[in-house]
Short mmCIF file of C-alpha atoms in Angstrom, two decimals:
data_model
loop_
_atom_site.label_atom_id
_atom_site.label_comp_id
_atom_site.label_asym_id
_atom_site.label_seq_id
_atom_site.Cartn_x
_atom_site.Cartn_y
_atom_site.Cartn_z
CA MET A 164 0.00 0.00 0.00
CA SER A 165 1.01 3.62 -0.61
CA LYS A 166 2.44 5.72 2.21
CA PHE A 167 -0.16 8.38 1.31
CA PRO A 168 -3.45 8.53 3.26
CA ILE A 169 -6.78 7.68 1.66
CA THR A 170 -8.10 10.66 -0.29
CA HIS A 171 -10.05 13.05 1.93
CA VAL A 172 -12.27 14.98 -0.48
CA ALA A 173 -13.36 17.76 1.88
CA THR A 174 -9.79 18.93 2.50
CA THR A 175 -8.04 18.14 -0.82
CA ASP A 176 -7.80 20.44 -3.83
CA ILE A 177 -9.46 19.18 -7.01
CA SER A 178 -6.19 19.45 -8.96
CA GLU A 179 -4.57 16.98 -6.58
CA MET A 180 -7.57 14.66 -6.67
CA LEU A 181 -7.53 14.54 -10.46
CA ASP A 182 -3.79 13.80 -10.58
CA PRO A 183 -3.05 11.64 -7.54
CA VAL A 184 0.31 10.13 -6.77
CA PRO A 185 0.03 6.59 -8.18
CA GLY A 186 -0.16 3.58 -5.91
CA ARG A 187 -2.94 1.84 -4.06
CA ARG A 188 -3.90 3.33 -0.68
CA MET A 189 -6.52 0.69 0.19
CA ASP A 190 -7.77 -2.67 -1.04
CA LEU A 191 -9.92 -2.26 -4.16
CA PRO A 192 -10.61 -5.77 -5.45
CA GLY A 193 -11.94 -5.74 -9.01
CA PHE A 194 -11.27 -2.02 -9.58
CA ASP A 195 -9.00 -0.67 -12.32
CA ASP A 196 -5.38 -0.25 -11.22
CA GLU A 197 -5.39 3.48 -11.96
CA PHE A 198 -7.63 4.25 -8.97
CA VAL A 199 -5.62 4.81 -5.81
CA ASP A 200 -8.59 4.47 -3.44
CA PHE A 201 -12.38 4.51 -3.42
CA PRO A 202 -12.92 8.29 -3.11
CA ASP A 203 -10.51 8.68 -6.05
CA TYR A 204 -12.72 6.35 -8.10
CA ILE A 205 -15.85 8.40 -7.32
CA ILE A 206 -14.21 11.76 -8.06
CA ARG A 207 -12.49 10.76 -11.30
CA ILE A 208 -15.39 8.90 -12.92
CA THR A 209 -17.61 11.91 -12.15
CA GLU A 210 -15.03 14.19 -13.79
CA ARG A 211 -14.89 12.03 -16.90
CA ILE A 212 -18.63 11.60 -17.34
CA TRP A 213 -19.76 15.14 -16.55
CA HIS A 214 -16.86 17.54 -17.13
CA GLU A 215 -15.06 15.78 -19.95
CA ARG A 216 -18.54 14.95 -21.37
CA LYS A 217 -17.61 11.30 -21.91
CA VAL A 218 -21.16 10.31 -21.13
CA ASP A 219 -20.93 6.87 -22.69
CA LEU A 220 -18.51 5.91 -19.91
CA CYS A 221 -21.67 5.34 -17.86
CA LEU A 222 -21.87 2.05 -19.77
CA LYS A 223 -18.51 1.12 -18.24
CA TYR A 224 -18.96 2.44 -14.72
CA TYR A 225 -22.60 1.39 -14.19
CA THR A 226 -23.80 -2.20 -14.40
CA GLU A 227 -26.09 -2.99 -17.30
CA ASN A 228 -29.09 -3.45 -15.00
CA CYS A 229 -28.17 -0.87 -12.31
CA LEU A 230 -30.99 0.51 -10.21
CA ILE A 231 -31.12 4.21 -9.33
CA HIS A 232 -33.68 5.32 -6.76
CA THR A 233 -35.14 8.83 -6.80
CA LEU A 234 -38.24 10.15 -5.09
CA SER A 235 -39.86 10.72 -8.48
CA GLY A 236 -39.29 7.09 -9.54
CA ASP A 237 -36.62 4.52 -10.26
CA ILE A 238 -34.17 4.60 -13.16
CA VAL A 239 -33.09 1.22 -14.49
CA GLY A 240 -30.04 0.39 -16.60
CA ALA A 241 -26.80 2.03 -17.65
CA GLN A 242 -28.21 3.08 -21.02
CA THR A 243 -30.98 5.00 -19.27
CA VAL A 244 -28.32 6.76 -17.19
CA VAL A 245 -26.59 7.77 -20.44
CA ASP A 246 -29.85 9.06 -21.94
CA ASN A 247 -30.78 11.03 -18.82
CA THR A 248 -27.30 12.57 -18.60
CA HIS A 249 -27.52 13.75 -22.20
CA ALA A 250 -30.98 15.23 -21.51
CA THR A 251 -29.66 17.10 -18.47
CA LEU A 252 -26.74 18.51 -20.47
CA GLU A 253 -29.10 19.67 -23.22
CA ALA A 254 -31.02 21.70 -20.63
CA PHE A 255 -27.88 22.82 -18.76
CA PRO A 256 -24.93 22.59 -21.18
CA ASP A 257 -22.37 24.14 -18.81
CA ARG A 258 -23.30 22.05 -15.80
CA ARG A 259 -20.48 21.33 -13.34
CA LEU A 260 -20.49 18.95 -10.40
CA ASP A 261 -18.11 20.23 -7.72
CA ALA A 262 -17.28 17.70 -5.02
CA ASP A 263 -17.85 19.01 -1.51
CA ASN A 264 -17.30 15.67 0.21
CA VAL A 265 -17.28 11.90 -0.20
CA ILE A 266 -18.16 9.93 2.93
CA TRP A 267 -17.71 6.21 2.38
CA SER A 268 -17.84 2.79 3.97
CA GLU A 269 -16.80 -0.80 3.33
CA ASP A 270 -19.94 -2.92 3.56
CA GLY A 271 -18.64 -6.47 3.28
CA GLU A 272 -20.26 -8.53 0.52
CA ALA A 273 -22.28 -5.48 -0.53
CA GLY A 274 -19.02 -3.83 -1.60
CA LEU A 275 -18.08 -0.19 -1.15
CA TYR A 276 -20.55 2.61 -0.50
CA SER A 277 -20.09 6.32 -1.14
CA SER A 278 -22.16 9.36 -0.18
CA HIS A 279 -21.07 12.10 -2.57
CA LEU A 280 -22.09 15.68 -1.69
CA ILE A 281 -22.08 17.85 -4.80
CA THR A 282 -22.69 21.48 -5.66
CA SER A 283 -23.96 21.79 -9.24
CA LYS A 284 -23.54 25.12 -11.04
CA MET A 285 -25.25 25.54 -14.40
CA THR A 286 -27.14 27.78 -16.83
CA ASN A 287 -30.57 26.80 -18.15
CA LEU A 288 -30.19 27.10 -21.92
CA GLY A 289 -32.64 24.37 -22.99
CA PRO A 290 -36.08 23.10 -21.95
CA SER A 291 -36.13 21.00 -18.78
CA GLU A 292 -38.76 18.93 -17.03
CA PHE A 293 -39.71 22.09 -15.12
CA GLY A 294 -40.41 24.33 -18.12
CA PRO A 295 -38.91 26.20 -21.08
CA ALA A 296 -35.36 27.55 -21.08
CA THR A 297 -34.96 30.63 -18.90
CA GLY A 298 -31.32 31.54 -19.43
CA LYS A 299 -30.94 31.76 -15.66
CA LYS A 300 -28.02 30.50 -13.62
CA VAL A 301 -28.77 27.84 -11.04
CA ARG A 302 -26.83 26.36 -8.11
CA VAL A 303 -28.19 23.14 -6.63
CA MET A 304 -27.06 20.71 -3.93
CA THR A 305 -27.08 16.98 -4.70
CA ILE A 306 -26.10 13.87 -2.79
CA ALA A 307 -25.51 10.65 -4.71
CA ASP A 308 -25.20 7.51 -2.60
CA CYS A 309 -23.62 4.70 -4.63
CA ALA A 310 -23.12 1.01 -3.91
CA CYS A 311 -20.15 -0.28 -5.92
CA ARG A 312 -18.44 -3.58 -6.72
CA ASP A 313 -15.78 -4.54 -9.27
CA ASN A 314 -15.34 -1.07 -10.77
CA GLN A 315 -19.08 -0.47 -11.25
CA ILE A 316 -22.03 1.18 -9.54
CA TYR A 317 -24.82 -1.36 -9.21
CA GLU A 318 -27.27 0.68 -7.09
CA GLU A 319 -27.66 4.38 -6.38
CA TRP A 320 -29.87 6.64 -4.27
CA LEU A 321 -30.03 10.13 -5.78
CA VAL A 322 -31.39 13.21 -3.97
CA ARG A 323 -31.35 16.63 -5.62
CA ASP A 324 -32.65 19.90 -4.23
CA TYR A 325 -35.03 20.35 -7.13
CA SER A 326 -37.13 22.92 -5.24
CA ALA A 327 -34.05 25.19 -5.19
CA ALA A 328 -33.63 24.67 -8.94
CA VAL A 329 -37.29 25.51 -9.63
CA MET A 330 -37.12 28.65 -7.50
CA GLN A 331 -33.93 29.91 -9.16
CA LEU A 332 -35.42 29.25 -12.61
CA GLY A 333 -38.22 31.63 -11.66
CA PHE A 334 -40.98 29.03 -11.35
CA ASP A 335 -43.29 28.32 -8.41
CA VAL A 336 -42.64 25.02 -6.61
CA GLY A 337 -46.32 24.28 -5.95
CA GLU A 338 -47.41 25.10 -9.50
CA THR A 339 -44.55 23.05 -10.97
CA ALA A 340 -45.47 20.07 -8.78
CA ARG A 341 -49.11 20.42 -9.78
CA LYS A 342 -48.18 20.41 -13.48
CA LEU A 343 -46.06 17.26 -12.98
CA ALA A 344 -48.89 15.62 -11.02
CA GLN A 345 -51.30 16.39 -13.86
CA GLN A 346 -48.89 14.70 -16.26
CA ASP A 347 -48.69 11.71 -13.91
CA ILE A 348 -52.48 11.37 -13.79
CA ALA A 349 -52.76 11.64 -17.58
CA ALA A 350 -50.14 8.89 -17.94
CA ASN A 351 -51.75 6.75 -15.20
CA ASN A 352 -48.48 7.03 -13.30
CA SER A 353 -48.98 7.64 -9.57
CA LEU A 354 -46.09 8.33 -7.21
CA ILE A 355 -48.46 7.47 -4.36
CA ASP A 356 -48.95 3.98 -5.80
CA PHE A 357 -45.25 3.63 -6.61
CA HIS A 358 -44.25 4.30 -3.00
CA LYS A 359 -47.19 2.51 -1.35
CA ALA A 360 -45.39 -0.66 -0.28
CA GLU A 361 -42.39 1.27 1.06
CA HIS A 362 -44.63 3.69 2.91
CA GLU A 363 -46.53 0.87 4.61
CA ALA A 364 -43.31 -0.97 5.50
CA ILE A 365 -41.85 2.08 7.26
CA GLN A 366 -45.06 2.77 9.15
CA ARG A 367 -44.85 -0.81 10.51
CA ALA A 368 -41.08 -0.79 11.11
CA ASP A 369 -39.13 -0.63 14.34
CA THR A 370 -37.59 2.78 13.78
CA ASP A 371 -35.02 2.26 16.54
CA GLN A 372 -33.38 -0.51 14.50
CA LEU A 373 -30.23 0.66 12.69
CA PRO A 374 -28.82 -0.87 9.50
CA ASP A 375 -26.04 -3.41 9.83
CA ASN A 376 -22.98 -1.92 8.15
CA SER A 377 -19.44 -0.89 9.02
CA ALA A 378 -20.05 2.56 10.55
CA SER A 379 -18.04 3.33 13.67
CA GLN A 380 -19.63 2.86 17.07
CA GLU A 381 -19.39 6.62 17.60
CA ALA A 382 -21.41 7.25 14.44
CA GLN A 383 -23.98 4.59 15.24
CA ASP A 384 -24.50 5.96 18.75
CA PHE A 385 -24.95 9.50 17.42
CA VAL A 386 -27.36 8.45 14.66
CA ALA A 387 -29.43 6.28 17.02
CA ARG A 388 -29.86 9.14 19.47
CA TYR A 389 -30.38 11.82 16.81
CA PHE A 390 -33.22 10.11 14.94
CA ARG A 391 -34.82 8.73 18.10
CA ASP A 392 -34.87 12.04 19.97
CA ILE A 393 -35.13 14.64 17.20
CA TRP A 394 -37.49 13.04 14.69
CA ASN A 395 -39.26 10.02 16.14
CA SER A 396 -39.72 11.24 19.75
CA ARG A 397 -40.02 14.97 18.92
CA ASN A 398 -37.96 15.84 21.98
CA GLN A 399 -37.39 19.61 21.93
CA GLN A 400 -34.92 19.34 24.80
CA ALA A 401 -32.58 17.27 22.60
CA TYR A 402 -31.73 20.10 20.19
CA PRO A 403 -29.10 21.90 22.32
CA GLU A 404 -27.69 18.50 23.28
CA LEU A 405 -27.31 17.30 19.67
CA TYR A 406 -26.70 20.59 17.83
CA ASP A 407 -23.84 23.01 18.52
CA TYR A 408 -25.13 26.51 19.30
CA ARG A 409 -23.27 27.71 16.16
CA VAL A 410 -24.63 25.01 13.85
CA GLY A 411 -25.15 25.91 10.21
CA ALA A 412 -27.77 23.72 8.53
CA ARG A 413 -28.88 23.64 4.89
CA TYR A 414 -32.19 22.11 3.83
CA PRO A 415 -34.20 21.89 0.58
CA GLY A 416 -35.58 25.02 -1.03
CA LEU A 417 -32.59 27.29 -0.28
CA ARG A 418 -33.24 27.03 3.46
CA ASP A 419 -30.18 28.01 5.49
CA PHE A 420 -30.46 27.90 9.27
CA TYR A 421 -28.20 29.01 12.10
CA GLY A 422 -28.48 27.62 15.60
CA PRO A 423 -30.57 24.83 17.12
CA ASN A 424 -33.69 27.00 17.46
CA GLU A 425 -33.96 27.70 13.74
CA VAL A 426 -33.41 24.02 12.89
CA SER A 427 -35.99 22.98 15.48
CA LEU A 428 -38.63 25.36 14.09
CA TYR A 429 -38.22 23.91 10.58
CA HIS A 430 -38.34 20.32 11.80
CA GLN A 431 -41.55 21.17 13.66
CA LYS A 432 -43.11 22.48 10.43
CA ILE A 433 -42.37 19.15 8.73
CA LEU A 434 -43.77 17.18 11.67
CA ASN A 435 -46.86 19.41 11.83
CA ALA A 436 -47.57 18.59 8.20
CA PHE A 437 -47.02 14.85 8.80
CA PRO A 438 -48.08 14.22 12.43
CA ASP A 439 -47.75 10.43 12.15
CA ALA A 440 -44.33 10.56 10.46
CA LYS A 441 -41.94 7.69 11.09
CA ILE A 442 -38.33 7.60 9.94
CA ARG A 443 -36.27 4.56 9.03
CA VAL A 444 -32.48 4.86 8.91
CA ASP A 445 -31.28 2.99 5.82
CA HIS A 446 -27.50 3.47 5.77
CA ILE A 447 -24.73 5.06 7.84
CA ALA A 448 -21.17 5.87 6.75
CA ASP A 449 -18.56 7.95 8.52
CA ILE A 450 -14.98 9.15 8.13
CA PRO A 451 -12.72 11.36 10.26
CA TYR A 452 -12.59 15.10 9.62
CA LEU A 453 -9.32 16.66 10.70
CA GLU A 454 -8.56 15.68 14.30
CA GLU A 455 -11.63 16.17 16.47
CA ALA A 456 -14.60 15.75 14.16
CA ARG A 457 -16.36 13.03 12.19
CA ASP A 458 -18.28 13.40 8.97
CA ILE A 459 -21.35 11.16 9.10
CA ALA A 460 -23.61 10.39 6.12
CA VAL A 461 -27.07 9.01 6.81
CA ARG A 462 -29.59 7.89 4.21
CA TRP A 463 -33.09 7.84 5.66
CA THR A 464 -36.71 7.57 4.60
CA LEU A 465 -39.75 9.27 6.13
CA ALA A 466 -43.27 7.94 5.75
CA GLY A 467 -46.19 10.03 6.93
CA THR A 468 -49.70 11.23 6.17
CA HIS A 469 -50.28 14.82 5.08
CA SER A 470 -52.95 15.45 7.70
CA GLY A 471 -51.66 18.74 9.13
CA ASP A 472 -51.58 22.36 8.00
CA GLY A 473 -48.37 24.17 7.24
CA ILE A 474 -45.67 24.37 4.62
CA TYR A 475 -47.39 21.89 2.26
CA GLY A 476 -50.78 23.62 2.38
CA ALA A 477 -54.16 22.43 3.60
CA PRO A 478 -54.26 18.74 4.63
CA THR A 479 -54.97 16.20 1.91
CA ASN A 480 -54.37 12.93 3.82
CA ALA A 481 -51.91 11.98 1.10
CA PRO A 482 -49.55 9.17 2.14
CA VAL A 483 -46.17 10.81 1.52
CA LEU A 484 -42.69 9.29 1.27
CA ILE A 485 -39.50 11.34 1.59
CA LEU A 486 -36.12 9.89 0.55
CA ALA A 487 -33.40 11.98 2.21
CA VAL A 488 -29.66 12.00 2.83
CA SER A 489 -27.98 14.00 5.61
CA HIS A 490 -24.31 14.89 5.99
CA PHE A 491 -23.41 15.82 9.56
CA ARG A 492 -20.09 17.22 10.74
CA VAL A 493 -20.04 16.20 14.38
CA ILE A 494 -17.65 17.70 16.95
CA ASN A 495 -17.75 16.52 20.55
CA GLY A 496 -21.05 14.72 19.97
CA ARG A 497 -22.90 17.70 18.50
CA VAL A 498 -23.63 18.76 14.91
CA ARG A 499 -21.58 21.77 13.83
CA GLU A 500 -22.55 21.61 10.13
CA GLU A 501 -25.45 19.83 8.43
CA THR A 502 -26.59 19.41 4.85
CA THR A 503 -29.85 17.52 4.41
CA ILE A 504 -31.30 17.04 0.94
CA TRP A 505 -34.50 15.62 -0.50
CA ASP A 506 -36.51 16.39 -3.62
CA ASP A 507 -39.20 18.69 -2.25
CA VAL A 508 -40.81 19.03 -5.69
CA ALA A 509 -41.53 15.30 -5.57
CA VAL A 510 -43.01 15.71 -2.06
CA HIS A 511 -45.37 18.41 -3.34
CA ARG A 512 -46.07 16.25 -6.38
CA GLN A 513 -47.38 13.41 -4.19
CA ILE A 514 -49.63 15.84 -2.35
CA GLU A 515 -50.86 17.49 -5.55
CA THR A 516 -51.73 14.08 -6.98
CA VAL A 517 -54.26 13.63 -4.19
CA ARG A 518 -55.54 17.20 -4.48
CA LEU A 519 -56.18 16.75 -8.19
CA SER A 520 -57.94 13.43 -7.61
CA THR A 521 -60.46 14.69 -5.04
#
């Protein structure tokens, strides 16, 4: 193994990441020799596909029958990934994907798992799923969680802050979701039906049960307490215990909070809209950050009924699913920085489907 440490994306310049000193820094069975470690693999294949515009490399780096989960539906197959990437670049030809972090884990027989936090900068020069070209510049947060084996991604969970994109394009999130829901109804394609089995499974699940993977005990203890106290038990007293008083937290729709009180108020708005919400933790990964902190990535799913007033409008009793990923920077047991992303347009879309059907 190389004397160099495993690539730490959050503290390494992109020029160094794209031209690493050769030599393996960790075991990568089945991966091409050029990749020095797993974060290097994630960064460099992203560079090739998106920035060098070698889109057909998706056929090499994704399995033929790969499964990509998004809140607006699943994407199946490497060729579909190629087609969707071309469509995105037609709408946003100058799109860049800047790597903010890669938090990863080794998950035994399941292979290697990455949680890739990305800032996308782009200009809307072609029609998109949200409307005609606007010429406006957009900056959007994305997290792509990828399960990989033998040099290929075989499953991915993709969350994009599409509500931020819609807002920056000059469109209304609710109206855009309503238009997409109308298209769904016309095509007999219901997100409510698509997510029904998953929604029911989470409502029945033991939400205190954590996934079995290789996260550190420190990360598992933090995640267990965080989701139990903050989300599932609605314990207001837990916020100053789990959030640093200087916490900065980013959430969908360009929401940027400072301090536990602001985070708590937003969480309460979500829980008011979905009073019976239950959250299942689906994956945990963590890596060190400098000397005293850990970066923890958590993929989680919320299932609830839209039976409360608030940020999603008058109650509809829509059964709503939210696929989310959170990146926490934890220092001394408390969150100092948080980025949590889900597709809020798809949340509104589920609700609008019920509104349009009643």
